[in-house]
mmCIF file of C-alpha atoms (C1' of nucleotides) in Angstrom:
data_model
loop_
_atom_site.group_PDB
_atom_site.id
_atom_site.type_symbol
_atom_site.label_atom_id
_atom_site.label_comp_id
_atom_site.label_asym_id
_atom_site.label_seq_id
_atom_site.Cartn_x
_atom_site.Cartn_y
_atom_site.Cartn_z
ATOM 1 C CA MET A 1103 -6.063 -60.583 -6.972
ATOM 2 C CA LEU A 1104 -9.276 -59.168 -5.698
ATOM 3 C CA TYR A 1105 -12.274 -61.346 -4.932
ATOM 4 C CA SER A 1106 -15.272 -61.230 -7.133
ATOM 5 C CA SER A 1107 -17.263 -59.054 -4.897
ATOM 6 C CA GLU A 1108 -20.409 -61.176 -4.738
ATOM 7 C CA LEU A 1109 -18.716 -63.202 -2.049
ATOM 8 C CA ILE A 1110 -18.127 -60.218 0.161
ATOM 9 C CA LYS A 1111 -21.811 -59.511 0.245
ATOM 10 C CA GLY A 1112 -23.213 -60.381 3.556
ATOM 11 C CA THR A 1113 -19.861 -60.353 5.322
ATOM 12 C CA LEU A 1114 -19.232 -56.630 5.592
ATOM 13 C CA ARG A 1115 -20.967 -56.107 8.926
ATOM 14 C CA THR A 1116 -19.259 -59.152 10.338
ATOM 15 C CA ILE A 1117 -15.833 -57.813 9.328
ATOM 16 C CA ILE A 1118 -16.475 -54.424 10.840
ATOM 17 C CA LEU A 1119 -17.916 -55.721 14.073
ATOM 18 C CA LYS A 1120 -15.075 -58.219 14.563
ATOM 19 C CA LEU A 1121 -12.410 -55.590 13.896
ATOM 20 C CA LEU A 1122 -13.967 -53.195 16.367
ATOM 21 C CA CYS A 1123 -14.143 -55.994 18.923
ATOM 22 C CA ASP A 1124 -10.367 -56.336 18.721
ATOM 23 C CA GLN A 1125 -9.296 -52.745 18.237
ATOM 24 C CA GLN A 1126 -11.238 -50.691 20.782
ATOM 25 C CA ARG A 1127 -11.893 -47.845 18.292
ATOM 26 C CA MET A 1128 -11.311 -47.151 14.620
ATOM 27 C CA TYR A 1129 -12.442 -44.601 12.024
ATOM 28 C CA GLY A 1130 -13.872 -45.493 8.668
ATOM 29 C CA TYR A 1131 -10.833 -44.920 6.499
ATOM 30 C CA GLU A 1132 -8.705 -46.747 8.992
ATOM 31 C CA ILE A 1133 -10.974 -49.793 8.646
ATOM 32 C CA THR A 1134 -10.576 -49.937 4.911
ATOM 33 C CA GLN A 1135 -6.760 -49.762 5.278
ATOM 34 C CA LYS A 1136 -6.617 -52.350 8.054
ATOM 35 C CA VAL A 1137 -8.714 -54.830 6.096
ATOM 36 C CA LYS A 1138 -6.610 -54.252 3.052
ATOM 37 C CA GLU A 1139 -3.427 -54.840 5.066
ATOM 38 C CA LEU A 1140 -4.688 -57.880 6.943
ATOM 39 C CA THR A 1141 -5.850 -59.554 3.729
ATOM 40 C CA ASN A 1142 -2.784 -58.632 1.610
ATOM 41 C CA ASN A 1143 -4.875 -56.391 -0.650
ATOM 42 C CA ARG A 1144 -7.405 -59.203 -1.299
ATOM 43 C CA ILE A 1145 -10.308 -57.462 0.312
ATOM 44 C CA GLN A 1146 -10.785 -53.798 -0.501
ATOM 45 C CA LEU A 1147 -13.808 -52.315 1.186
ATOM 46 C CA THR A 1148 -15.557 -49.652 -0.830
ATOM 47 C CA GLU A 1149 -16.494 -46.437 0.935
ATOM 48 C CA GLY A 1150 -19.943 -46.503 -0.657
ATOM 49 C CA ALA A 1151 -20.652 -49.692 1.226
ATOM 50 C CA LEU A 1152 -18.706 -48.941 4.355
ATOM 51 C CA TYR A 1153 -20.104 -45.618 5.479
ATOM 52 C CA PRO A 1154 -23.797 -46.479 5.097
ATOM 53 C CA SER A 1155 -23.092 -49.681 6.956
ATOM 54 C CA LEU A 1156 -21.375 -47.858 9.795
ATOM 55 C CA HIS A 1157 -24.265 -45.335 9.979
ATOM 56 C CA ALA A 1158 -26.823 -48.120 10.122
ATOM 57 C CA MET A 1159 -25.039 -50.006 12.873
ATOM 58 C CA GLU A 1160 -24.698 -46.841 14.854
ATOM 59 C CA SER A 1161 -28.424 -46.124 14.592
ATOM 60 C CA GLU A 1162 -29.067 -49.709 15.631
ATOM 61 C CA GLY A 1163 -26.993 -49.239 18.750
ATOM 62 C CA LEU A 1164 -24.272 -51.669 17.781
ATOM 63 C CA LEU A 1165 -21.687 -48.926 17.452
ATOM 64 C CA VAL A 1166 -20.948 -45.674 19.209
ATOM 65 C CA THR A 1167 -19.113 -42.688 17.743
ATOM 66 C CA GLU A 1168 -16.972 -39.802 18.856
ATOM 67 C CA THR A 1169 -15.812 -37.123 16.470
ATOM 68 C CA GLU A 1170 -12.334 -35.636 16.692
ATOM 69 C CA TYR A 1171 -10.423 -33.031 14.756
ATOM 70 C CA ILE A 1172 -6.975 -33.749 13.409
ATOM 71 C CA GLY A 1173 -5.915 -30.254 12.420
ATOM 72 C CA LYS A 1174 -8.928 -29.046 10.492
ATOM 73 C CA ARG A 1175 -9.898 -32.500 9.345
ATOM 74 C CA VAL A 1176 -12.819 -34.399 10.872
ATOM 75 C CA ARG A 1177 -12.249 -37.931 12.016
ATOM 76 C CA LYS A 1178 -15.141 -40.048 13.264
ATOM 77 C CA TYR A 1179 -14.202 -42.835 15.580
ATOM 78 C CA TYR A 1180 -16.394 -45.895 16.010
ATOM 79 C CA SER A 1181 -16.299 -48.234 18.938
ATOM 80 C CA ILE A 1182 -18.416 -51.223 19.721
ATOM 81 C CA SER A 1183 -21.203 -51.316 22.265
ATOM 82 C CA LYS A 1184 -22.186 -54.188 24.492
ATOM 83 C CA THR A 1185 -24.983 -55.154 22.111
ATOM 84 C CA GLY A 1186 -22.506 -54.849 19.269
ATOM 85 C CA LYS A 1187 -20.104 -57.231 20.960
ATOM 86 C CA ALA A 1188 -22.824 -59.856 21.283
ATOM 87 C CA LYS A 1189 -23.813 -59.317 17.635
ATOM 88 C CA ALA A 1190 -20.169 -59.696 16.612
ATOM 89 C CA THR A 1191 -19.834 -63.038 18.315
ATOM 90 C CA GLU A 1192 -23.110 -64.166 16.800
ATOM 91 C CA LYS A 1193 -22.117 -63.126 13.300
ATOM 92 C CA VAL A 1194 -18.624 -64.569 13.445
ATOM 93 C CA ASN A 1195 -20.017 -67.886 14.692
ATOM 94 C CA GLU A 1196 -22.624 -67.940 12.017
ATOM 95 C CA LEU A 1197 -20.039 -67.258 9.308
ATOM 96 C CA ALA A 1198 -17.724 -69.889 10.735
ATOM 97 C CA GLU A 1199 -20.474 -72.498 10.665
ATOM 98 C CA PHE A 1200 -21.519 -71.458 7.161
ATOM 99 C CA MET A 1201 -17.932 -71.809 5.955
ATOM 100 C CA GLU A 1202 -17.616 -75.211 7.539
ATOM 101 C CA THR A 1203 -20.856 -76.305 5.902
ATOM 102 C CA MET A 1204 -19.647 -75.041 2.548
ATOM 103 C CA ARG A 1205 -16.318 -76.798 3.064
ATOM 104 C CA VAL A 1206 -18.105 -80.069 3.534
ATOM 105 C CA LEU A 1207 -20.623 -79.486 0.739
ATOM 106 C CA LEU A 1208 -18.013 -78.538 -1.803
ATOM 107 C CA ASN A 1209 -15.417 -80.956 -0.485
ATOM 108 C CA ILE A 1210 -12.803 -78.313 -0.084
ATOM 109 C CA ASP A 1211 -9.537 -79.474 1.435
ATOM 110 C CA LEU A 1212 -8.210 -76.660 3.542
ATOM 111 C CA ARG A 1213 -4.992 -78.539 4.338
ATOM 112 C CA THR A 1214 -3.689 -77.854 0.886
ATOM 113 C CA LEU A 1215 -4.823 -74.250 0.913
ATOM 114 C CA THR A 1216 -2.353 -71.499 1.636
ATOM 115 C CA VAL A 1217 -3.343 -67.999 0.878
ATOM 116 C CA GLN A 1218 -0.377 -65.655 0.644
ATOM 117 C CA MET B 641 -30.870 -73.763 12.109
ATOM 118 C CA LEU B 642 -30.930 -72.070 8.794
ATOM 119 C CA TYR B 643 -28.271 -69.662 7.741
ATOM 120 C CA SER B 644 -29.189 -65.989 7.423
ATOM 121 C CA SER B 645 -29.413 -66.045 3.728
ATOM 122 C CA GLU B 646 -27.103 -63.147 2.943
ATOM 123 C CA LEU B 647 -24.225 -65.545 3.231
ATOM 124 C CA ILE B 648 -25.593 -67.809 0.548
ATOM 125 C CA LYS B 649 -25.624 -64.932 -1.881
ATOM 126 C CA GLY B 650 -22.864 -65.352 -4.373
ATOM 127 C CA THR B 651 -22.388 -69.036 -3.694
ATOM 128 C CA LEU B 652 -25.476 -70.441 -5.408
ATOM 129 C CA ARG B 653 -23.858 -70.928 -8.816
ATOM 130 C CA THR B 654 -20.780 -72.432 -7.205
ATOM 131 C CA ILE B 655 -22.910 -74.981 -5.342
ATOM 132 C CA ILE B 656 -24.866 -75.971 -8.482
ATOM 133 C CA LEU B 657 -21.797 -76.242 -10.719
ATOM 134 C CA LYS B 658 -19.885 -78.352 -8.175
ATOM 135 C CA LEU B 659 -22.828 -80.688 -7.591
ATOM 136 C CA LEU B 660 -23.260 -81.252 -11.298
ATOM 137 C CA CYS B 661 -19.588 -81.905 -11.603
ATOM 138 C CA ASP B 662 -19.900 -84.811 -9.232
ATOM 139 C CA GLN B 663 -23.320 -86.127 -10.187
ATOM 140 C CA GLN B 664 -23.456 -86.343 -13.955
ATOM 141 C CA ARG B 665 -27.018 -85.071 -14.173
ATOM 142 C CA MET B 666 -29.634 -83.671 -11.851
ATOM 143 C CA TYR B 667 -32.964 -81.909 -12.085
ATOM 144 C CA GLY B 668 -33.858 -78.741 -10.219
ATOM 145 C CA TYR B 669 -35.939 -80.152 -7.417
ATOM 146 C CA GLU B 670 -33.366 -82.913 -6.914
ATOM 147 C CA ILE B 671 -30.670 -80.266 -6.429
ATOM 148 C CA THR B 672 -32.636 -78.537 -3.672
ATOM 149 C CA GLN B 673 -33.122 -81.913 -1.904
ATOM 150 C CA LYS B 674 -29.518 -82.993 -2.290
ATOM 151 C CA VAL B 675 -28.186 -79.702 -0.894
ATOM 152 C CA LYS B 676 -30.634 -79.924 2.009
ATOM 153 C CA GLU B 677 -29.524 -83.481 2.719
ATOM 154 C CA LEU B 678 -25.795 -82.870 2.372
ATOM 155 C CA THR B 679 -25.984 -79.846 4.739
ATOM 156 C CA ASN B 680 -28.305 -81.393 7.296
ATOM 157 C CA ASN B 681 -31.041 -78.939 6.492
ATOM 158 C CA ARG B 682 -28.710 -75.990 6.954
ATOM 159 C CA ILE B 683 -28.891 -74.789 3.366
ATOM 160 C CA GLN B 684 -32.281 -74.694 1.746
ATOM 161 C CA LEU B 685 -32.183 -73.402 -1.803
ATOM 162 C CA THR B 686 -35.270 -71.456 -2.845
ATOM 163 C CA GLU B 687 -36.842 -72.261 -6.165
ATOM 164 C CA GLY B 688 -37.154 -68.589 -6.987
ATOM 165 C CA ALA B 689 -33.379 -68.342 -6.989
ATOM 166 C CA LEU B 690 -32.557 -71.820 -8.318
ATOM 167 C CA TYR B 691 -34.568 -71.953 -11.565
ATOM 168 C CA PRO B 692 -33.519 -68.533 -12.911
ATOM 169 C CA SER B 693 -29.937 -69.426 -12.061
ATOM 170 C CA LEU B 694 -30.166 -72.720 -13.905
ATOM 171 C CA HIS B 695 -31.706 -71.024 -16.946
ATOM 172 C CA ALA B 696 -28.990 -68.377 -16.991
ATOM 173 C CA MET B 697 -26.219 -70.950 -16.825
ATOM 174 C CA GLU B 698 -27.802 -72.921 -19.569
ATOM 175 C CA SER B 699 -27.990 -69.891 -21.850
ATOM 176 C CA GLU B 700 -24.362 -69.195 -21.037
ATOM 177 C CA GLY B 701 -23.385 -72.668 -22.157
ATOM 178 C CA LEU B 702 -22.277 -73.876 -18.738
ATOM 179 C CA LEU B 703 -25.103 -76.350 -18.492
ATOM 180 C CA VAL B 704 -26.959 -78.597 -20.962
ATOM 181 C CA THR B 705 -30.536 -79.885 -20.546
ATOM 182 C CA GLU B 706 -32.635 -82.834 -21.514
ATOM 183 C CA THR B 707 -36.332 -83.022 -20.740
ATOM 184 C CA GLU B 708 -37.975 -86.298 -19.695
ATOM 185 C CA TYR B 709 -41.400 -87.341 -18.690
ATOM 186 C CA ILE B 710 -42.078 -89.279 -15.531
ATOM 187 C CA GLY B 711 -45.641 -90.303 -16.082
ATOM 188 C CA LYS B 712 -47.291 -87.047 -17.060
ATOM 189 C CA ARG B 713 -44.863 -84.922 -15.111
ATOM 190 C CA VAL B 714 -42.017 -82.988 -16.770
ATOM 191 C CA ARG B 715 -38.564 -83.353 -15.428
ATOM 192 C CA LYS B 716 -35.692 -81.255 -16.765
ATOM 193 C CA TYR B 717 -32.258 -82.750 -16.277
ATOM 194 C CA TYR B 718 -29.210 -80.542 -16.194
ATOM 195 C CA SER B 719 -25.680 -81.699 -16.884
ATOM 196 C CA ILE B 720 -22.468 -79.771 -16.984
ATOM 197 C CA SER B 721 -20.592 -78.850 -20.152
ATOM 198 C CA LYS B 722 -16.839 -78.672 -20.619
ATOM 199 C CA THR B 723 -16.920 -74.914 -20.110
ATOM 200 C CA GLY B 724 -19.072 -75.495 -17.080
ATOM 201 C CA LYS B 725 -16.517 -77.834 -15.611
ATOM 202 C CA ALA B 726 -13.765 -75.271 -15.919
ATOM 203 C CA LYS B 727 -16.059 -72.637 -14.429
ATOM 204 C CA ALA B 728 -16.811 -74.946 -11.539
ATOM 205 C CA THR B 729 -13.186 -75.443 -10.692
ATOM 206 C CA GLU B 730 -12.563 -71.709 -10.950
ATOM 207 C CA LYS B 731 -15.462 -70.827 -8.670
ATOM 208 C CA VAL B 732 -14.703 -73.504 -6.054
ATOM 209 C CA ASN B 733 -11.095 -72.309 -5.897
ATOM 210 C CA GLU B 734 -12.168 -68.721 -5.585
ATOM 211 C CA LEU B 735 -14.524 -69.558 -2.780
ATOM 212 C CA ALA B 736 -11.903 -71.647 -1.008
ATOM 213 C CA GLU B 737 -9.387 -68.762 -1.093
ATOM 214 C CA PHE B 738 -12.054 -66.305 -0.001
ATOM 215 C CA MET B 739 -12.944 -68.527 2.981
ATOM 216 C CA GLU B 740 -9.278 -68.925 3.938
ATOM 217 C CA THR B 741 -8.840 -65.134 3.768
ATOM 218 C CA MET B 742 -11.913 -64.666 5.955
ATOM 219 C CA ARG B 743 -10.671 -67.289 8.344
ATOM 220 C CA VAL B 744 -7.399 -65.395 8.823
ATOM 221 C CA LEU B 745 -9.085 -61.980 8.939
ATOM 222 C CA LEU B 746 -11.640 -63.008 11.524
ATOM 223 C CA ASN B 747 -9.297 -65.302 13.388
ATOM 224 C CA ILE B 748 -11.596 -68.242 13.127
ATOM 225 C CA ASP B 749 -10.270 -71.474 14.584
ATOM 226 C CA LEU B 750 -11.596 -74.332 12.512
ATOM 227 C CA ARG B 751 -10.052 -76.927 14.770
ATOM 228 C CA THR B 752 -12.730 -76.272 17.390
ATOM 229 C CA LEU B 753 -15.546 -76.179 14.794
ATOM 230 C CA THR B 754 -17.763 -79.154 14.265
ATOM 231 C CA VAL B 755 -20.927 -78.701 12.352
ATOM 232 C CA GLN B 756 -23.418 -81.438 12.999
ATOM 233 C "C1'" DC C 496 -62.183 -90.446 -0.948
ATOM 234 C "C1'" DA C 497 -60.856 -86.044 0.107
ATOM 235 C "C1'" DA C 498 -57.586 -83.307 2.018
ATOM 236 C "C1'" DA C 499 -52.921 -82.637 2.871
ATOM 237 C "C1'" DC C 500 -48.402 -83.077 1.495
ATOM 238 C "C1'" DA C 501 -44.692 -83.946 -1.703
ATOM 239 C "C1'" DT C 502 -42.986 -83.560 -6.326
ATOM 240 C "C1'" DA C 503 -41.850 -80.493 -10.200
ATOM 241 C "C1'" DC C 504 -41.790 -76.771 -13.058
ATOM 242 C "C1'" DA C 505 -41.960 -71.529 -13.595
ATOM 243 C "C1'" DT C 506 -42.216 -66.170 -13.224
ATOM 244 C "C1'" DA C 507 -42.483 -61.425 -11.204
ATOM 245 C "C1'" DA C 508 -42.396 -57.842 -7.812
ATOM 246 C "C1'" DA C 509 -40.046 -56.403 -3.980
ATOM 247 C "C1'" DT C 510 -35.992 -56.268 -1.139
ATOM 248 C "C1'" DC C 511 -31.444 -56.035 0.259
ATOM 249 C "C1'" DT C 512 -26.592 -55.173 -0.311
ATOM 250 C "C1'" DC C 513 -23.298 -53.493 -2.691
ATOM 251 C "C1'" DT C 514 -20.860 -50.878 -6.785
ATOM 252 C "C1'" DT C 515 -20.181 -46.983 -9.365
ATOM 253 C "C1'" DA C 516 -19.920 -42.435 -9.603
ATOM 254 C "C1'" DG C 517 -20.035 -38.350 -7.891
ATOM 255 C "C1'" DG C 518 -19.114 -34.554 -4.298
ATOM 256 C "C1'" DT C 519 -16.394 -31.828 -0.591
ATOM 257 C "C1'" DA C 520 -12.187 -30.711 1.762
ATOM 258 C "C1'" DT C 521 -7.475 -30.997 4.091
ATOM 259 C "C1'" DC C 522 -2.608 -32.254 4.008
ATOM 260 C "C1'" DA C 523 1.944 -33.855 2.115
ATOM 261 C "C1'" DA C 524 5.149 -34.553 -1.404
ATOM 262 C "C1'" DA C 525 7.239 -33.851 -5.917
ATOM 263 C "C1'" DT D 120 0.968 -26.523 -8.351
ATOM 264 C "C1'" DT D 121 -0.576 -30.669 -9.292
ATOM 265 C "C1'" DT D 122 -0.815 -35.319 -7.773
ATOM 266 C "C1'" DG D 123 -1.834 -38.542 -4.345
ATOM 267 C "C1'" DA D 124 -3.183 -39.763 0.139
ATOM 268 C "C1'" DT D 125 -6.379 -38.879 3.866
ATOM 269 C "C1'" DA D 126 -11.214 -38.406 5.310
ATOM 270 C "C1'" DC D 127 -15.884 -37.781 5.179
ATOM 271 C "C1'" DC D 128 -20.463 -38.394 2.573
ATOM 272 C "C1'" DT D 129 -24.698 -39.538 -0.639
ATOM 273 C "C1'" DA D 130 -27.450 -41.291 -4.553
ATOM 274 C "C1'" DA D 131 -28.523 -43.890 -8.715
ATOM 275 C "C1'" DG D 132 -28.071 -48.184 -10.549
ATOM 276 C "C1'" DA D 133 -26.893 -53.114 -10.676
ATOM 277 C "C1'" DG D 134 -27.168 -57.811 -9.169
ATOM 278 C "C1'" DA D 135 -28.649 -61.715 -6.517
ATOM 279 C "C1'" DT D 136 -32.000 -63.289 -3.795
ATOM 280 C "C1'" DT D 137 -36.614 -63.620 -1.193
ATOM 281 C "C1'" DT D 138 -41.333 -63.708 -1.162
ATOM 282 C "C1'" DA D 139 -45.381 -64.551 -3.334
ATOM 283 C "C1'" DT D 140 -47.831 -66.614 -6.700
ATOM 284 C "C1'" DG D 141 -49.209 -69.892 -10.249
ATOM 285 C "C1'" DT D 142 -49.853 -74.563 -12.500
ATOM 286 C "C1'" DA D 143 -50.094 -79.419 -12.289
ATOM 287 C "C1'" DT D 144 -49.301 -84.379 -11.016
ATOM 288 C "C1'" DG D 145 -48.533 -88.044 -7.657
ATOM 289 C "C1'" DT D 146 -48.838 -90.064 -2.911
ATOM 290 C "C1'" DT D 147 -50.264 -90.710 1.659
ATOM 291 C "C1'" DT D 148 -53.448 -90.664 5.464
ATOM 292 C "C1'" DG D 149 -57.428 -90.054 8.370
#
DNA sequence: CAAACATACATAAATCTCTTAGGTATCAAA
DNA sequence: TTTGATACCTAAGAGATTTATGTATGTTTG
C-alpha cells in the first residue's frame, strides 16, 4: 500500500535532510531506494520531486555535492552542511510536534498501531 | 508557535471529518475555533482553505448542511453523512499509518515528546 | 457613541509542492 | 537484443493552500 501522496507533501525535505544526517553521503537514486526499503515500499519518492528538491537545498547551502564517475556513469553525491544539520534538527522537531498535535487532535492511539 | 503550514496540507479534510464525527454538527467558524482550542493555538485553519473544502465535501455527499439564522446573521451547520463517516475512519487510519511510518523512518522518539 | 474587535459567511489570484510525462544514457541479465 | 535496473534531468499540469479581499452583523471599550 502506498500513501495517498498529499500526506507526503511538506515532508520531502525533512526526509532527505534527516537521511543525510545519518548517512554521511548519498546520491539521489540511492535516497529513493533507501526510503523505499526503510518504509517497506510505503513511501516511494518520485524523481520529479526529489531532484529539484536536492538542487534547491544545494543552492540554499544546506547540501554539498561531489560528482563521481562509476564507469561512464555519473553519480552525484550529496552530503549535509553545518547549516543543513541545523535545519534537519529543526524540521524533524517540527514534524514530531506536528504529529503529536495531530495525534491528540484526532485521538489516535499509537499503542494499537503497528505498521509492518 | 504555529506550524509551517506545508505540514497541514493534506490533513485538512481529515481534521474536519473527524471533528464532525465526534460533534454531531458544527459551523465553519466554530470549526476554526475548536481546532485552535484543541491544539493550543498550534493549528489555525484559514477560512480561504476551510470554506472551499466544506463546500467540496458537501457536493461529494460527505457532509450535509442546514442553514440557520442567529438574529440577522446566517450560520451554516455541517453534519456528517454515513459516507462521510466511513471516509473519516479511512482518512484517520491512513494518517495514523503514515505518521507511524514517518516516526520509524525519522527515528522519532515519542516518549520524550510532550506538546504543551 | 464611535472605533475596534469578534463573529460569520464567501471568492479569487497567486503560490508552493508535487505528479505525470517526457528525455538521455549506461550496464546487466535473459 | 530487448528488458529492466541504474542514474541523471526538466517542464507542464494538477492540487491544496495562502493571501488578499469583500460583505455584514454583533459586542466591547475608551
